[in-house]
C-alpha positions as a printed NumPy array, in Angstrom:
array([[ -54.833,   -5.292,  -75.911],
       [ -58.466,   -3.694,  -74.803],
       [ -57.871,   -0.406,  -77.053],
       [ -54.992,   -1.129,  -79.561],
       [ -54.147,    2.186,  -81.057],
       [ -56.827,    3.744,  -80.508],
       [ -55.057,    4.728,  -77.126],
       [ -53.458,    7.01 ,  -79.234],
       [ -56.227,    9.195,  -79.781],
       [ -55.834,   10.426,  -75.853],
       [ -52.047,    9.476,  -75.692],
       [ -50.486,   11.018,  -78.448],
       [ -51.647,   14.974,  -79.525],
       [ -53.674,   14.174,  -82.235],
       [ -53.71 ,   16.942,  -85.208],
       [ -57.136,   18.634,  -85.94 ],
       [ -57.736,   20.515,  -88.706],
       [ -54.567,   20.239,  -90.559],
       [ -52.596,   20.884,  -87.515],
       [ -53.853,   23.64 ,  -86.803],
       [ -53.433,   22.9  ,  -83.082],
       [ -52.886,   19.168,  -81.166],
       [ -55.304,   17.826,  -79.283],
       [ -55.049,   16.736,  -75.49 ],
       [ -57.404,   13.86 ,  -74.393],
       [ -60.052,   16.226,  -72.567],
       [ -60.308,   17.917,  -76.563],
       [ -60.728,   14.958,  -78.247],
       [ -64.627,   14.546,  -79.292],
       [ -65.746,   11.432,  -76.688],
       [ -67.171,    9.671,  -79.962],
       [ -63.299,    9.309,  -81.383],
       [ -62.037,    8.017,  -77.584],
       [ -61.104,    4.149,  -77.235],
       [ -64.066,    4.262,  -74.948],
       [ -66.252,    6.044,  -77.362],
       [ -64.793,    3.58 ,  -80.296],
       [ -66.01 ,    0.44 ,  -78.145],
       [ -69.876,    0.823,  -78.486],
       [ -68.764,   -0.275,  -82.422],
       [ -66.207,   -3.057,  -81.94 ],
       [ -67.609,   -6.622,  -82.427],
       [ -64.242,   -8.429,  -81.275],
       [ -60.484,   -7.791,  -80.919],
       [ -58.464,   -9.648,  -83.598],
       [ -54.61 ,  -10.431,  -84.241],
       [ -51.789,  -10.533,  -87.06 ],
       [ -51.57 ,  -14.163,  -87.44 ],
       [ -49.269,  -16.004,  -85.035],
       [ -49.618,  -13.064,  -82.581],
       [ -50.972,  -12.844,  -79.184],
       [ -51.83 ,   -8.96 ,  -78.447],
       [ -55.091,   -8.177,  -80.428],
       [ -54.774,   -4.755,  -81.297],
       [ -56.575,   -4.647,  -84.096],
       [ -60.971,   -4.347,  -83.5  ],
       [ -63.165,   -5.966,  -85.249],
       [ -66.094,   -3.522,  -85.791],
       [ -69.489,   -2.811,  -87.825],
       [ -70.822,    0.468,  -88.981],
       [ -74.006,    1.431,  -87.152],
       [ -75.651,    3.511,  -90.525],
       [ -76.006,    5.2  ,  -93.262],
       [ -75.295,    3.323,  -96.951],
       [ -72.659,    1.377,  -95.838],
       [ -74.9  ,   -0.18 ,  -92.13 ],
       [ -73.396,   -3.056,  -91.209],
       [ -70.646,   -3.359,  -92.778],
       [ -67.742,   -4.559,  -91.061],
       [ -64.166,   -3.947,  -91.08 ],
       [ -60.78 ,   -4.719,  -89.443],
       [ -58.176,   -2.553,  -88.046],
       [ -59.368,    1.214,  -87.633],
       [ -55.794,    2.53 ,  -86.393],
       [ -55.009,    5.395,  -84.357],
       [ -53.532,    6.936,  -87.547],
       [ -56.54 ,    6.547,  -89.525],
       [ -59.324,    8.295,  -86.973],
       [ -56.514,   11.095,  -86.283],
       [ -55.983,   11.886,  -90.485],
       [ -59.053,   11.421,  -91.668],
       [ -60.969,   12.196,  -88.915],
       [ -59.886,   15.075,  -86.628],
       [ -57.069,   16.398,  -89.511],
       [ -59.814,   16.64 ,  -91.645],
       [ -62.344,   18.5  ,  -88.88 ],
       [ -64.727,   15.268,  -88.884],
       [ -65.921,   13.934,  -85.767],
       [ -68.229,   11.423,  -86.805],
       [ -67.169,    7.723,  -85.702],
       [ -69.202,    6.385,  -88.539],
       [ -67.619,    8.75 ,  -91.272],
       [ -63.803,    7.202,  -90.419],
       [ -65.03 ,    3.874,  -90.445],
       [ -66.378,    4.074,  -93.74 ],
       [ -63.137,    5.954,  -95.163],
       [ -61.168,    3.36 ,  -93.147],
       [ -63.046,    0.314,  -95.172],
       [ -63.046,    2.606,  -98.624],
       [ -59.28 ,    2.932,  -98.055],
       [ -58.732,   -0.867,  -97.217],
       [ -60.764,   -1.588, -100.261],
       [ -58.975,    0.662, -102.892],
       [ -55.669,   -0.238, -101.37 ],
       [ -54.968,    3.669, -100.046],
       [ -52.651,    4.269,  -97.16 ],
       [ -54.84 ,    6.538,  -94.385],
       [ -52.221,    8.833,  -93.579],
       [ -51.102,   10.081,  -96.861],
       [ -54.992,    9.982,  -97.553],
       [ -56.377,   12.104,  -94.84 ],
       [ -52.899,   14.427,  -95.229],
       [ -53.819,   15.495,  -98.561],
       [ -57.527,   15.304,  -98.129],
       [ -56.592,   17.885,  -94.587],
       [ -54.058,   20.117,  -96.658],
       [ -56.879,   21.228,  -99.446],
       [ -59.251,   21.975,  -96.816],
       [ -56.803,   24.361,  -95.477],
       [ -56.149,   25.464,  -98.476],
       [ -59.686,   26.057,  -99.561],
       [ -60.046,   28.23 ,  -96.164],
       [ -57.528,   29.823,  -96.768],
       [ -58.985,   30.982, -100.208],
       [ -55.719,   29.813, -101.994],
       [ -58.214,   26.987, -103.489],
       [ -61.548,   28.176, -104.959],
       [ -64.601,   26.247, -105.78 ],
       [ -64.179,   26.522, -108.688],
       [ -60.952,   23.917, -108.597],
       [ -62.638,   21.045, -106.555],
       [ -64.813,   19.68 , -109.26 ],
       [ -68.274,   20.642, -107.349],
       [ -67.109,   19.396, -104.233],
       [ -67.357,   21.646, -100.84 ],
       [ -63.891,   21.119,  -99.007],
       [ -65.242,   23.228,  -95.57 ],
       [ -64.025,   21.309,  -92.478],
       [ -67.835,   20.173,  -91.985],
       [ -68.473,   18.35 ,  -95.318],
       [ -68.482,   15.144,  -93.988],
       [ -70.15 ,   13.324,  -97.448],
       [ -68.283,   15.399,  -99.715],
       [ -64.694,   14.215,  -97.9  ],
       [ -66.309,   10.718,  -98.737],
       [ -67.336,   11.144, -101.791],
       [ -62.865,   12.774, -102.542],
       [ -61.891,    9.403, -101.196],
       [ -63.836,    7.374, -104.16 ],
       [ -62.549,   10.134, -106.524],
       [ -58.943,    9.501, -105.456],
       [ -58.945,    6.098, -105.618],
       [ -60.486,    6.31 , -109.587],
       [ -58.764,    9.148, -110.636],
       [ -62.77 ,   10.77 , -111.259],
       [ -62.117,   14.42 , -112.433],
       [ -58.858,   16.458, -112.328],
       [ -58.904,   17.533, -108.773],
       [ -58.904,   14.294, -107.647],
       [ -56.353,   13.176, -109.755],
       [ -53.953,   16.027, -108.833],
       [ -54.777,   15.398, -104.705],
       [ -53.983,   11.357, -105.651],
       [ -50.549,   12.551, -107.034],
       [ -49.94 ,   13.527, -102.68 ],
       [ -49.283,   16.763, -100.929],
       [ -46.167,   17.952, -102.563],
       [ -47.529,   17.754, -106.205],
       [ -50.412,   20.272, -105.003],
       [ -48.44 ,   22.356, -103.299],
       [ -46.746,   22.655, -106.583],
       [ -49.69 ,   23.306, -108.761],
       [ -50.948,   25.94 , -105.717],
       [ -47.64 ,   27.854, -105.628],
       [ -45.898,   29.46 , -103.001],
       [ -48.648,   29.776, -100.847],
       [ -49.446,   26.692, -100.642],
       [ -46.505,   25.589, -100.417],
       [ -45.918,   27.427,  -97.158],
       [ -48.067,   24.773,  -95.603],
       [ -47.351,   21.526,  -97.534],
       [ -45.924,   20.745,  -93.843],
       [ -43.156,   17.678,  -96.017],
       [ -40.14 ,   15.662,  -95.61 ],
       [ -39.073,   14.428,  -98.931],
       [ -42.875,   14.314,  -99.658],
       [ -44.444,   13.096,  -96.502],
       [ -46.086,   14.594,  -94.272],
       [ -45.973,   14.267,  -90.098],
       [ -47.359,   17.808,  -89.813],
       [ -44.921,   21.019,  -88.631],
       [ -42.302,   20.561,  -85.515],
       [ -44.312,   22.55 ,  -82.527],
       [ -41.914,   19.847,  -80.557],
       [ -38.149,   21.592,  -79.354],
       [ -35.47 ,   20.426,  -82.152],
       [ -34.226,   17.056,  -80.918],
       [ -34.385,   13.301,  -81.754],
       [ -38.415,   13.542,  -83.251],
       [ -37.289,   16.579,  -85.646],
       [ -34.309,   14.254,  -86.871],
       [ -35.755,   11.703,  -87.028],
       [ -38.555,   13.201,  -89.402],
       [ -36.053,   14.695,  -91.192],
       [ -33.27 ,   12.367,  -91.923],
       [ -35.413,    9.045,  -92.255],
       [ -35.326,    7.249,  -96.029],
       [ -38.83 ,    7.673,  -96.309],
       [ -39.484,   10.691,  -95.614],
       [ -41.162,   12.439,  -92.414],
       [ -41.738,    9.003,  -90.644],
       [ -42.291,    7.879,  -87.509],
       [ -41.642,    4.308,  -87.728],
       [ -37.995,    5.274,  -88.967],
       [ -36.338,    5.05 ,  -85.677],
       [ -38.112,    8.59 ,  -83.806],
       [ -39.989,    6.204,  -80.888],
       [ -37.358,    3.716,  -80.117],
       [ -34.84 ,    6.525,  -79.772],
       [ -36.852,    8.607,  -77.4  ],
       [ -38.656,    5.696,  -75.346],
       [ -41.71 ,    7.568,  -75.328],
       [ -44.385,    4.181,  -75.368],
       [ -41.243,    1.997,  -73.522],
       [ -41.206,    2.632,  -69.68 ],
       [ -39.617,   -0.765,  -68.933],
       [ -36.838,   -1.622,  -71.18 ],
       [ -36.136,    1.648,  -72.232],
       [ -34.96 ,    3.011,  -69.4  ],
       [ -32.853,   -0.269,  -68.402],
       [ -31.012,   -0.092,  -71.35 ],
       [ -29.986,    2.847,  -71.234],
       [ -28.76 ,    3.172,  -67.722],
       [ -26.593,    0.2  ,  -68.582],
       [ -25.345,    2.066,  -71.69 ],
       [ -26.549,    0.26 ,  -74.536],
       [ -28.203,    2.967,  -75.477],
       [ -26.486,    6.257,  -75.817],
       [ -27.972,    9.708,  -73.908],
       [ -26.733,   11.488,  -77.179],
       [ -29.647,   12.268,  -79.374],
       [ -28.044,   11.818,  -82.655],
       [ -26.191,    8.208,  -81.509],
       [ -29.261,    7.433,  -80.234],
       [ -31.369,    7.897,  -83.414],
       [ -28.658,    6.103,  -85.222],
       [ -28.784,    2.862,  -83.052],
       [ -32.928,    3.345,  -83.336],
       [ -33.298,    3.657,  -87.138],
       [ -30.631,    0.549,  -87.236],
       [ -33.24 ,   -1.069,  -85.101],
       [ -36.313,   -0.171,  -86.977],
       [ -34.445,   -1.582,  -90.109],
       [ -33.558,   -4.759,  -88.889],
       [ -37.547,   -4.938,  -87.663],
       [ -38.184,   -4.179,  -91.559],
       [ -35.998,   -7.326,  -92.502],
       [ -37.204,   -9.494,  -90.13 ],
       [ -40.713,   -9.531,  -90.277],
       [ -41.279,   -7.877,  -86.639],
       [ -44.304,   -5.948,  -85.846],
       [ -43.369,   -2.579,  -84.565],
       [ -46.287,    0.074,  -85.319],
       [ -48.526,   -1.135,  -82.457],
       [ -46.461,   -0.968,  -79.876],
       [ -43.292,    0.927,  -80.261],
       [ -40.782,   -0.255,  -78.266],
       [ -37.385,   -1.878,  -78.281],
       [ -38.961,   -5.183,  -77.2  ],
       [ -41.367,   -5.396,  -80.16 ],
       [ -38.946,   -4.477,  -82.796],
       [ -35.488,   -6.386,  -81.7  ],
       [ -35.818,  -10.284,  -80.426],
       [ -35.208,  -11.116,  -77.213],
       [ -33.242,   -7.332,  -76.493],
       [ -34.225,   -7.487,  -73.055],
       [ -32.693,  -10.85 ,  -72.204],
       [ -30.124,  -10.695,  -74.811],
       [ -28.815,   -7.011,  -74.971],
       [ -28.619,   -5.456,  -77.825],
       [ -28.384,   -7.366,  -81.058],
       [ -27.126,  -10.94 ,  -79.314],
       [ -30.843,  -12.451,  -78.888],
       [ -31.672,  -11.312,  -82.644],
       [ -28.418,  -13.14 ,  -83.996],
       [ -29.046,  -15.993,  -81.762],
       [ -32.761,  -16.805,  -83.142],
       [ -31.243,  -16.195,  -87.317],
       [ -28.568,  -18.609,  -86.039],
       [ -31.049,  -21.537,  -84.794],
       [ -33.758,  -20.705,  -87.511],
       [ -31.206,  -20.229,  -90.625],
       [ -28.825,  -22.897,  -89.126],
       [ -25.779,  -20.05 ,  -90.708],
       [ -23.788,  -18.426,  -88.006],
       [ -24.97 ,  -15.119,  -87.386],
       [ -22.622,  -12.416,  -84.653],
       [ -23.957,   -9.043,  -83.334],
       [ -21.41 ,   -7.322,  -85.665],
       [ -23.003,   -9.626,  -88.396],
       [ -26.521,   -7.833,  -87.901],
       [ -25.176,   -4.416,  -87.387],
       [ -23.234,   -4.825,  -90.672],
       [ -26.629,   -5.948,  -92.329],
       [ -28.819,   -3.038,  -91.467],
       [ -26.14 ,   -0.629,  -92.073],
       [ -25.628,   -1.64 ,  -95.574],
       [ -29.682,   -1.417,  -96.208],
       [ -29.719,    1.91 ,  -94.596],
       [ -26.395,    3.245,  -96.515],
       [ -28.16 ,    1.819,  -99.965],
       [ -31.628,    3.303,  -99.172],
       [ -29.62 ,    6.722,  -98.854],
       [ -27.359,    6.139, -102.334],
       [ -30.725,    5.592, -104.019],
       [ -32.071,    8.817, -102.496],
       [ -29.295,   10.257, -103.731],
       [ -29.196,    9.746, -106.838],
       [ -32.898,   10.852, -106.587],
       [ -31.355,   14.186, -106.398],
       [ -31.898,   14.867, -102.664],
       [ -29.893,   16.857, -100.945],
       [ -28.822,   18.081,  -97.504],
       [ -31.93 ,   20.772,  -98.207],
       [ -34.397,   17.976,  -97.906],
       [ -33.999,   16.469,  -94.485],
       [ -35.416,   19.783,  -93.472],
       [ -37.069,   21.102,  -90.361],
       [ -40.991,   21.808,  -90.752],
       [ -41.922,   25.276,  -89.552],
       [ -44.948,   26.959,  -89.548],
       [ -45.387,   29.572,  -92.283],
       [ -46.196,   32.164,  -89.021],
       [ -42.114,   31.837,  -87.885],
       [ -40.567,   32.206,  -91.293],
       [ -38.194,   34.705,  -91.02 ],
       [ -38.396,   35.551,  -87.559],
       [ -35.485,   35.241,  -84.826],
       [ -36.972,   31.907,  -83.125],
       [ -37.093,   29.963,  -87.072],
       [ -33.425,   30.765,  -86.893],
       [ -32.672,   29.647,  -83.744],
       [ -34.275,   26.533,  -84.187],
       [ -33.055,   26.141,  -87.888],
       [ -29.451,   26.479,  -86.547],
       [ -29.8  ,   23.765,  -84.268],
       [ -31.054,   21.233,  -86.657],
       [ -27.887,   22.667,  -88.998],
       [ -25.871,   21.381,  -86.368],
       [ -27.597,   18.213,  -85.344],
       [ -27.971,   16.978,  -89.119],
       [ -24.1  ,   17.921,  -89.635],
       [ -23.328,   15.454,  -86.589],
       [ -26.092,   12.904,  -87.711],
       [ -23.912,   12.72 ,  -91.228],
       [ -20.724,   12.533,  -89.442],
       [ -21.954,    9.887,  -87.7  ],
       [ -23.668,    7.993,  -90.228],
       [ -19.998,    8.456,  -92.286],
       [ -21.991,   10.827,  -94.884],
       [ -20.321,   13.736,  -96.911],
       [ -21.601,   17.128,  -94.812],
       [ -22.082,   19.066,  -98.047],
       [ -23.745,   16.31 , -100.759],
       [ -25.763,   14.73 ,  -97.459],
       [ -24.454,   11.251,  -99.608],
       [ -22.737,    8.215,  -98.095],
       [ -18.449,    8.308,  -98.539],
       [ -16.866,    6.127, -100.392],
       [ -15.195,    4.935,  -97.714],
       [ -18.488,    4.099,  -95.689],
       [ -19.563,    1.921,  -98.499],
       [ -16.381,    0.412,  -99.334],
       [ -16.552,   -0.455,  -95.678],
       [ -19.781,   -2.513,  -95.998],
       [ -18.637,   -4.065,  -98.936],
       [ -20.905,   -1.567, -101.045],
       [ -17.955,   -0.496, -103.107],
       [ -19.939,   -0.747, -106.44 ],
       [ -22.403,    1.53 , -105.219],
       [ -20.207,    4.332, -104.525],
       [ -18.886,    4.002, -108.351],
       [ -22.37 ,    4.179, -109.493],
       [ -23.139,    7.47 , -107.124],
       [ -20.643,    9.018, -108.719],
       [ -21.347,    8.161, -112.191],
       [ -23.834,   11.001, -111.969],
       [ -22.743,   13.557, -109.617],
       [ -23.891,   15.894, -109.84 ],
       [ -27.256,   14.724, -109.882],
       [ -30.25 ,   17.992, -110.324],
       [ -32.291,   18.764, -107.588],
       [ -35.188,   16.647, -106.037],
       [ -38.794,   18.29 , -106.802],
       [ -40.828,   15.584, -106.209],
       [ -41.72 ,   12.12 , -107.882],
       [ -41.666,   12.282, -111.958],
       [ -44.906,   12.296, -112.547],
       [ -47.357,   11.598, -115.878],
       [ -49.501,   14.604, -117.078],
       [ -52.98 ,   13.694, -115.13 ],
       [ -54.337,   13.322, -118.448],
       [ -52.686,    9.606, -119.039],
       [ -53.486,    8.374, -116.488],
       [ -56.282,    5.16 , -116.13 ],
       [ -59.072,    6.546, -114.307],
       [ -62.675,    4.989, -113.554],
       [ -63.535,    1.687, -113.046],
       [ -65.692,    0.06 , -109.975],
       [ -66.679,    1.984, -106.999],
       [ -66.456,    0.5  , -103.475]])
């Protein structure tokens, strides 16, 4: 692969300045291009055992960290904590990139919280006064830095409170800010500008909150011009938006069990074995058959990911979500207006068929006991019920900041 993900920077509407607007490729600063990129990649490199290198190899041209080198910088890292966050500096998201590799922080939930207090902070509903000395205006390239290193060590109370994630500062905010704490159970794939359909479900519905690697892609096709399109016109895969997120999210958690690669690429090739030879789950249950030497069917695998989806959900449940949460993200601009209510009332009726489907209860958003008695879960659905009903989601339980560990070794 010449560009990896990095494709994605001209490919796929990256946000800029907390989603403010998406950018197409002619908006995109050169500097943050796959072209623009390749002046700092020494090599392309690979997941071991695989043959596409997507992932550069690449050294930082200055500053304190010159020549430094690091592995990896995805499409989801220049896009959060670069554009998100107003930076346009190449040499900037490399050295977050490599701070984030080294403190062990996820990019996206990094550069999402990191691009929500700078909106905040413009939009006066953070003062300076709250950030601990540190400017958050879209330009402040080396104070941005200098948050990540906070984060990570828990330095000072703003950090602490942005390393507890988006929804936990929204809360300490208030309403205001939680107008734009753009969330899904917590997570954050910025608002729906797209029309209601398989992406807004898909945000909405999937285990781990607004995710895209829950089943949104393989449902739509959108990076899968080849097999896509083949298996659907011979029916494998359903026109219906909400059968067809089903069968994706089934897919993506059967790529979860199995060890298969699926953020790179996004397709139905990458995430089920030998689909395209071997329609739909027969080449995956032929390969566990030879490599477990146990006799696996189709119906075997479909059975599988269905009970770790179904369990996923009970847990959820008894998290306290509710139908509530797998919500549609608006912009605070269309609340209350005639178009939110439009487009609210088609995701009502979508999610009501996406439960019907799945075999969930339409009111408690929770899987029937008959659904898990079906899939041999029957024990689950007696502990579900143990606490129904269960109070209302509101985030993770958290520690007061204060006990925390904080400090310790900077990168």
């Amino acid at each position: 692969a010449e560009y990896g993900t990095h494709l994605g920077m001209i490919r796929w509407w990256p946000g800029y300045r907390y989603f403010s607007k998406y950018l197409s490729e002619k908006d995109v600063p050169f500097e943050l291009t796959p072209k623009g990129l390749k002046k700092y990649e020494l090599r392309r490199a690979s997941c071991y055992g695989c043959l596409v290198t997507c992932r550069d190899v690449y050294k930082i041209p200055d500053g304190k960290y010159k020549d430094e080198v690091g592995v990896a910088l995805e499409y989801e890292t220049i896009f959060c904590c670069g554009t998100n966050c107003g930076v346009a500096d190449p040499t900037a998201v490399m050295v977050m990139g490599n701070l984030a590799d080294k403190y062990g922080m996820c990019t996206i939930p990094l550069g999402n919280v990191i691009a929500y207090v700078k909106e905040l902070y413009s939009r006066k509903i953070i003062s300076p006064k709250d950030t601990d000395g540190l400017s958050l205006d879209w330009e402040a390239v080396d104070d941005q830095i200098e948050l990540v290193h906070r984060m990570a060590l828990r330095e000072g109370k703003f950090a602490s409170l942005l390393a507890e994630g988006m929804y936990a500062v929204g809360k300490r905010y208030g309403e205001k800010a939680m107008d734009y704490c753009y969330h899904v159970k917590g997570t954050c794939r910025g608002p729906s500008d797209y029309p209601v359909g398989v992406f807004t479900l898909a945000h909405a519905t999937s285990t781990r909150g607004a995710d895209h690697l829950r089943g949104r892609s393989w449902a739509f096709g959108e990076n899968d011009p080849e097999i896509f399109p083949k298996l659907r016109e011979k029916g494998y895969i359903p026109e219906d938006p909400v059968l067809a997120l089903v069968l994706s999210e089934n897919a993506c958690t059967l790529a979860d069990s199995i060890g298969r690669c699926k953020g790179s690429v996004n397709n139905w090739a990458a995430a089920v074995p030998l689909v395209h030879k071997y329609p739909l789950w027969n080449g995956v249950a032929k390969l566990l058959t030879a490599l477990t030497g146990v006799e696996f069917k189709p119906q075997d695998i479909v059975d599988a990911v269905e009970r770790i989806y179904n369990i996923e959900r009970a847990f959820l449940i008894k998290q306290g979500i509710k139908r509530k949460d797998d919500r549609l993200v608006l912009r605070p601009n269309l609340k209350g207006t005639k178009e939110a209510e439009e487009e609210l009332r088609k995701h009502d009726e979508l999610l009501s068929k996406y439960y019907q489907v799945r075999g969930w209860d339409w009111n408690t958003a929770a899987p029937t006991r008959s659904k898990l008695e079906s899939l041999g879960l029957g024990w689950a659905a007696n502990e579900l019920e143990k606490g129904i009903p269960y109070p209302d989601w509101d985030g993770p339980p958290y520690w007061s900041l204060e006990k925390y560990p904080s400090g310790g070794t900077r990168a």
